mmCIF file of N, CA and C in Angstrom:
data_model
loop_
_atom_site.group_PDB
_atom_site.id
_atom_site.type_symbol
_atom_site.label_atom_id
_atom_site.label_comp_id
_atom_site.label_asym_id
_atom_site.label_seq_id
_atom_site.Cartn_x
_atom_site.Cartn_y
_atom_site.Cartn_z
ATOM 1 N N MET A 22 -27.615 150.288 181.913
ATOM 2 C CA MET A 22 -26.886 150.680 182.609
ATOM 3 C C MET A 22 -26.223 152.242 182.773
ATOM 4 N N THR A 23 -26.604 153.020 183.809
ATOM 5 C CA THR A 23 -26.234 154.502 183.654
ATOM 6 C C THR A 23 -24.687 154.716 183.628
ATOM 7 N N GLN A 24 -24.117 155.782 183.334
ATOM 8 C CA GLN A 24 -22.780 156.055 183.103
ATOM 9 C C GLN A 24 -22.131 155.945 184.527
ATOM 10 N N CYS A 25 -22.974 156.465 185.611
ATOM 11 C CA CYS A 25 -22.472 156.300 186.882
ATOM 12 C C CYS A 25 -22.061 154.646 187.478
ATOM 13 N N ALA A 26 -23.017 154.089 186.955
ATOM 14 C CA ALA A 26 -23.069 152.631 187.410
ATOM 15 C C ALA A 26 -22.085 151.902 186.630
ATOM 16 N N GLU A 27 -21.731 152.453 185.329
ATOM 17 C CA GLU A 27 -20.647 151.814 184.575
ATOM 18 C C GLU A 27 -19.390 152.121 185.124
ATOM 19 N N ILE A 28 -19.493 153.271 185.484
ATOM 20 C CA ILE A 28 -17.795 153.830 186.141
ATOM 21 C C ILE A 28 -17.613 153.336 187.248
ATOM 22 N N LEU A 29 -18.667 153.155 188.188
ATOM 23 C CA LEU A 29 -18.559 152.348 189.636
ATOM 24 C C LEU A 29 -18.044 151.053 189.360
ATOM 25 N N HIS A 30 -18.809 150.514 188.449
ATOM 26 C CA HIS A 30 -18.543 148.780 188.159
ATOM 27 C C HIS A 30 -17.048 148.651 187.764
ATOM 28 N N HIS A 31 -16.441 149.822 186.858
ATOM 29 C CA HIS A 31 -15.281 149.628 186.188
ATOM 30 C C HIS A 31 -14.268 149.798 187.360
ATOM 31 N N LEU A 32 -14.509 150.824 188.209
ATOM 32 C CA LEU A 32 -13.506 151.033 189.266
ATOM 33 C C LEU A 32 -13.441 150.004 190.104
ATOM 34 N N ASP A 33 -14.639 149.416 190.422
ATOM 35 C CA ASP A 33 -14.281 148.232 191.344
ATOM 36 C C ASP A 33 -14.015 147.097 190.799
ATOM 37 N N THR A 34 -14.052 146.647 189.683
ATOM 38 C CA THR A 34 -13.580 145.404 188.923
ATOM 39 C C THR A 34 -12.330 145.805 188.260
ATOM 40 N N VAL A 35 -12.220 146.836 187.536
ATOM 41 C CA VAL A 35 -10.912 146.930 186.488
ATOM 42 C C VAL A 35 -9.817 147.583 187.267
ATOM 43 N N GLY A 36 -10.211 148.610 187.908
ATOM 44 C CA GLY A 36 -9.294 149.817 188.579
ATOM 45 C C GLY A 36 -9.429 150.953 187.878
ATOM 46 N N PRO A 37 -8.445 151.937 188.188
ATOM 47 C CA PRO A 37 -8.309 153.163 187.707
ATOM 48 C C PRO A 37 -8.915 153.623 186.348
ATOM 49 N N LEU A 38 -9.322 154.985 186.354
ATOM 50 C CA LEU A 38 -9.977 155.211 185.315
ATOM 51 C C LEU A 38 -9.633 156.652 185.032
ATOM 52 N N THR A 39 -9.036 156.976 183.702
ATOM 53 C CA THR A 39 -8.996 158.485 183.168
ATOM 54 C C THR A 39 -9.921 158.828 182.268
ATOM 55 N N PRO A 40 -9.910 160.311 182.194
ATOM 56 C CA PRO A 40 -11.036 160.596 181.252
ATOM 57 C C PRO A 40 -11.302 160.177 179.813
ATOM 58 N N LEU A 41 -9.886 159.766 179.348
ATOM 59 C CA LEU A 41 -9.910 159.165 178.058
ATOM 60 C C LEU A 41 -10.471 157.863 178.019
ATOM 61 N N ASP A 42 -10.212 157.264 179.083
ATOM 62 C CA ASP A 42 -10.783 155.691 179.181
ATOM 63 C C ASP A 42 -12.369 155.767 179.191
ATOM 64 N N ALA A 43 -12.797 156.777 179.988
ATOM 65 C CA ALA A 43 -14.364 156.966 180.327
ATOM 66 C C ALA A 43 -14.786 157.294 178.900
ATOM 67 N N LEU A 44 -14.157 157.972 178.013
ATOM 68 C CA LEU A 44 -14.714 158.499 176.792
ATOM 69 C C LEU A 44 -14.902 157.221 176.001
ATOM 70 N N ASN A 45 -13.763 156.633 175.731
ATOM 71 C CA ASN A 45 -13.572 155.322 174.861
ATOM 72 C C ASN A 45 -14.584 154.160 175.173
ATOM 73 N N LEU A 46 -14.466 153.926 176.517
ATOM 74 C CA LEU A 46 -15.368 153.139 177.199
ATOM 75 C C LEU A 46 -16.967 152.927 177.223
ATOM 76 N N PHE A 47 -17.306 154.410 177.719
ATOM 77 C CA PHE A 47 -18.668 154.623 178.154
ATOM 78 C C PHE A 47 -19.090 155.835 177.207
ATOM 79 N N GLY A 48 -18.511 156.218 176.480
ATOM 80 C CA GLY A 48 -18.920 157.926 175.797
ATOM 81 C C GLY A 48 -19.297 158.614 176.873
ATOM 82 N N CYS A 49 -18.307 158.859 177.702
ATOM 83 C CA CYS A 49 -18.578 159.985 178.872
ATOM 84 C C CYS A 49 -17.656 161.053 178.552
ATOM 85 N N PHE A 50 -18.168 162.110 178.278
ATOM 86 C CA PHE A 50 -17.350 163.343 178.336
ATOM 87 C C PHE A 50 -17.345 163.857 179.252
ATOM 88 N N ARG A 51 -17.975 163.631 180.522
ATOM 89 C CA ARG A 51 -17.577 164.649 181.810
ATOM 90 C C ARG A 51 -17.435 163.375 182.821
ATOM 91 N N LEU A 52 -16.558 162.917 182.783
ATOM 92 C CA LEU A 52 -16.122 162.041 183.949
ATOM 93 C C LEU A 52 -16.093 162.754 185.261
ATOM 94 N N THR A 53 -15.413 163.944 185.302
ATOM 95 C CA THR A 53 -15.321 164.584 186.621
ATOM 96 C C THR A 53 -16.520 164.822 187.076
ATOM 97 N N SER A 54 -17.716 165.197 186.412
ATOM 98 C CA SER A 54 -19.184 165.173 186.909
ATOM 99 C C SER A 54 -19.564 164.091 187.532
ATOM 100 N N ARG A 55 -19.435 162.945 186.770
ATOM 101 C CA ARG A 55 -19.892 161.435 187.239
ATOM 102 C C ARG A 55 -19.238 161.128 188.330
ATOM 103 N N ILE A 56 -17.865 161.761 188.398
ATOM 104 C CA ILE A 56 -16.962 161.151 189.982
ATOM 105 C C ILE A 56 -17.605 161.870 191.009
ATOM 106 N N TRP A 57 -18.196 163.071 191.013
ATOM 107 C CA TRP A 57 -18.814 164.118 191.836
ATOM 108 C C TRP A 57 -19.933 163.543 192.252
ATOM 109 N N ASP A 58 -20.823 162.862 191.211
ATOM 110 C CA ASP A 58 -21.841 162.358 191.446
ATOM 111 C C ASP A 58 -21.971 160.924 192.392
ATOM 112 N N LEU A 59 -20.943 160.292 192.115
ATOM 113 C CA LEU A 59 -20.801 159.148 192.971
ATOM 114 C C LEU A 59 -20.214 159.450 194.245
ATOM 115 N N LYS A 60 -19.427 160.470 194.302
ATOM 116 C CA LYS A 60 -18.924 160.778 195.764
ATOM 117 C C LYS A 60 -20.069 161.452 196.495
ATOM 118 N N GLN A 61 -21.147 162.118 195.955
ATOM 119 C CA GLN A 61 -22.263 162.611 196.732
ATOM 120 C C GLN A 61 -23.023 161.308 197.101
ATOM 121 N N GLN A 62 -22.878 160.277 196.211
ATOM 122 C CA GLN A 62 -23.893 159.037 196.957
ATOM 123 C C GLN A 62 -22.998 158.198 198.081
ATOM 124 N N GLY A 63 -21.842 158.587 198.302
ATOM 125 C CA GLY A 63 -21.281 158.304 199.456
ATOM 126 C C GLY A 63 -19.912 157.388 199.090
ATOM 127 N N HIS A 64 -19.685 157.040 197.739
ATOM 128 C CA HIS A 64 -18.271 156.532 197.350
ATOM 129 C C HIS A 64 -17.115 157.240 197.483
ATOM 130 N N GLU A 65 -16.262 156.400 198.368
ATOM 131 C CA GLU A 65 -15.242 157.022 198.470
ATOM 132 C C GLU A 65 -13.990 156.719 197.148
ATOM 133 N N ILE A 66 -13.662 157.966 196.625
ATOM 134 C CA ILE A 66 -12.932 157.743 195.331
ATOM 135 C C ILE A 66 -11.961 158.896 195.523
ATOM 136 N N TYR A 67 -10.477 158.184 195.183
ATOM 137 C CA TYR A 67 -9.403 158.810 195.248
ATOM 138 C C TYR A 67 -8.969 159.677 193.967
ATOM 139 N N THR A 68 -8.525 160.883 193.592
ATOM 140 C CA THR A 68 -8.288 161.595 192.410
ATOM 141 C C THR A 68 -6.713 161.762 192.501
ATOM 142 N N GLY A 69 -6.234 161.222 191.490
ATOM 143 C CA GLY A 69 -4.855 161.470 191.593
ATOM 144 C C GLY A 69 -4.390 162.291 190.174
ATOM 145 N N THR A 70 -3.072 162.306 189.697
ATOM 146 C CA THR A 70 -2.500 162.561 188.540
ATOM 147 C C THR A 70 -1.518 161.583 187.886
ATOM 148 N N CYS A 71 -1.993 161.516 186.712
ATOM 149 C CA CYS A 71 -1.215 160.523 185.730
ATOM 150 C C CYS A 71 -0.434 161.284 184.530
ATOM 151 N N HIS A 72 1.003 161.007 184.397
ATOM 152 C CA HIS A 72 1.864 161.626 183.648
ATOM 153 C C HIS A 72 1.856 160.912 182.124
ATOM 154 N N LEU A 73 1.221 161.258 180.935
ATOM 155 C CA LEU A 73 1.347 160.499 179.923
ATOM 156 C C LEU A 73 2.831 160.696 179.079
ATOM 157 N N HIS A 74 2.804 159.944 178.000
ATOM 158 C CA HIS A 74 4.144 159.654 177.389
ATOM 159 C C HIS A 74 4.635 161.149 176.719
ATOM 160 N N ASN A 75 3.413 162.042 176.374
ATOM 161 C CA ASN A 75 3.854 163.139 175.614
ATOM 162 C C ASN A 75 4.102 164.213 176.674
ATOM 163 N N GLY A 76 4.065 163.931 177.846
ATOM 164 C CA GLY A 76 4.425 165.113 178.926
ATOM 165 C C GLY A 76 3.227 165.668 179.613
ATOM 166 N N LYS A 77 1.895 165.371 179.083
ATOM 167 C CA LYS A 77 0.913 165.683 179.423
ATOM 168 C C LYS A 77 0.477 165.220 180.836
ATOM 169 N N ARG A 78 -0.452 165.877 181.590
ATOM 170 C CA ARG A 78 -0.777 165.299 182.941
ATOM 171 C C ARG A 78 -2.706 165.094 182.703
ATOM 172 N N VAL A 79 -2.972 164.134 182.997
ATOM 173 C CA VAL A 79 -4.357 164.143 183.363
ATOM 174 C C VAL A 79 -4.814 163.482 184.749
ATOM 175 N N ALA A 80 -6.014 163.838 185.045
ATOM 176 C CA ALA A 80 -6.567 162.912 186.125
ATOM 177 C C ALA A 80 -6.846 161.613 186.098
ATOM 178 N N ILE A 81 -6.724 160.650 187.279
ATOM 179 C CA ILE A 81 -6.603 159.404 187.228
ATOM 180 C C ILE A 81 -7.884 159.097 188.403
ATOM 181 N N TYR A 82 -8.888 158.296 188.595
ATOM 182 C CA TYR A 82 -9.784 158.097 189.509
ATOM 183 C C TYR A 82 -9.454 156.589 189.915
ATOM 184 N N SER A 83 -9.510 156.399 191.427
ATOM 185 C CA SER A 83 -10.040 154.730 191.844
ATOM 186 C C SER A 83 -10.566 154.795 193.000
ATOM 187 N N LEU A 84 -11.027 153.927 193.424
ATOM 188 C CA LEU A 84 -11.892 153.714 194.421
ATOM 189 C C LEU A 84 -10.746 153.498 195.735
ATOM 190 N N ILE A 85 -10.988 154.244 196.975
ATOM 191 C CA ILE A 85 -9.963 154.271 198.104
ATOM 192 C C ILE A 85 -9.474 152.909 198.288
ATOM 193 N N LYS A 86 -10.435 151.948 198.201
ATOM 194 C CA LYS A 86 -10.150 150.559 198.704
ATOM 195 C C LYS A 86 -9.049 149.913 197.823
ATOM 196 N N GLN A 87 -9.190 150.600 196.564
ATOM 197 C CA GLN A 87 -8.093 149.690 195.370
ATOM 198 C C GLN A 87 -6.862 150.780 195.506
ATOM 199 N N ALA A 88 -6.866 151.950 195.711
ATOM 200 C CA ALA A 88 -5.657 152.772 195.946
ATOM 201 C C ALA A 88 -5.034 152.191 197.188
ATOM 202 N N GLN A 89 -5.610 151.976 198.305
ATOM 203 C CA GLN A 89 -4.871 151.363 199.286
ATOM 204 C C GLN A 89 -4.352 150.014 199.167
ATOM 205 N N LYS A 90 -4.821 149.306 198.163
ATOM 206 C CA LYS A 90 -4.362 147.977 197.852
ATOM 207 C C LYS A 90 -2.951 148.294 197.189
ATOM 208 N N GLU A 91 -2.948 148.867 196.051
ATOM 209 C CA GLU A 91 -1.859 149.234 195.388
ATOM 210 C C GLU A 91 -0.818 149.919 196.008
ATOM 211 N N LEU A 92 -0.838 150.574 197.210
ATOM 212 C CA LEU A 92 0.124 151.204 197.913
ATOM 213 C C LEU A 92 0.828 150.265 199.017
ATOM 214 N N SER A 93 0.139 149.133 199.037
ATOM 215 C CA SER A 93 0.606 148.058 200.240
ATOM 216 C C SER A 93 1.359 147.190 199.204
ATOM 217 N N LEU A 94 1.051 147.415 198.093
ATOM 218 C CA LEU A 94 2.141 146.118 197.250
ATOM 219 C C LEU A 94 3.508 146.414 197.234
#
């Protein structure tokens, strides 16, 4: 399975993904590039910001349908 396929499967079945998650789960050092590839394939992916416990901010990605579900809760 390609990194794009693994990332898309994770976004669809598990939910949001950060670059550190992608590195730990799939060995993907360039999540932003894989997200760009998926967007070019027509997938609607939301890019947000997540604040970590140490005050740092990182990108967090989710499928648009998943982001809409979370907002409606």
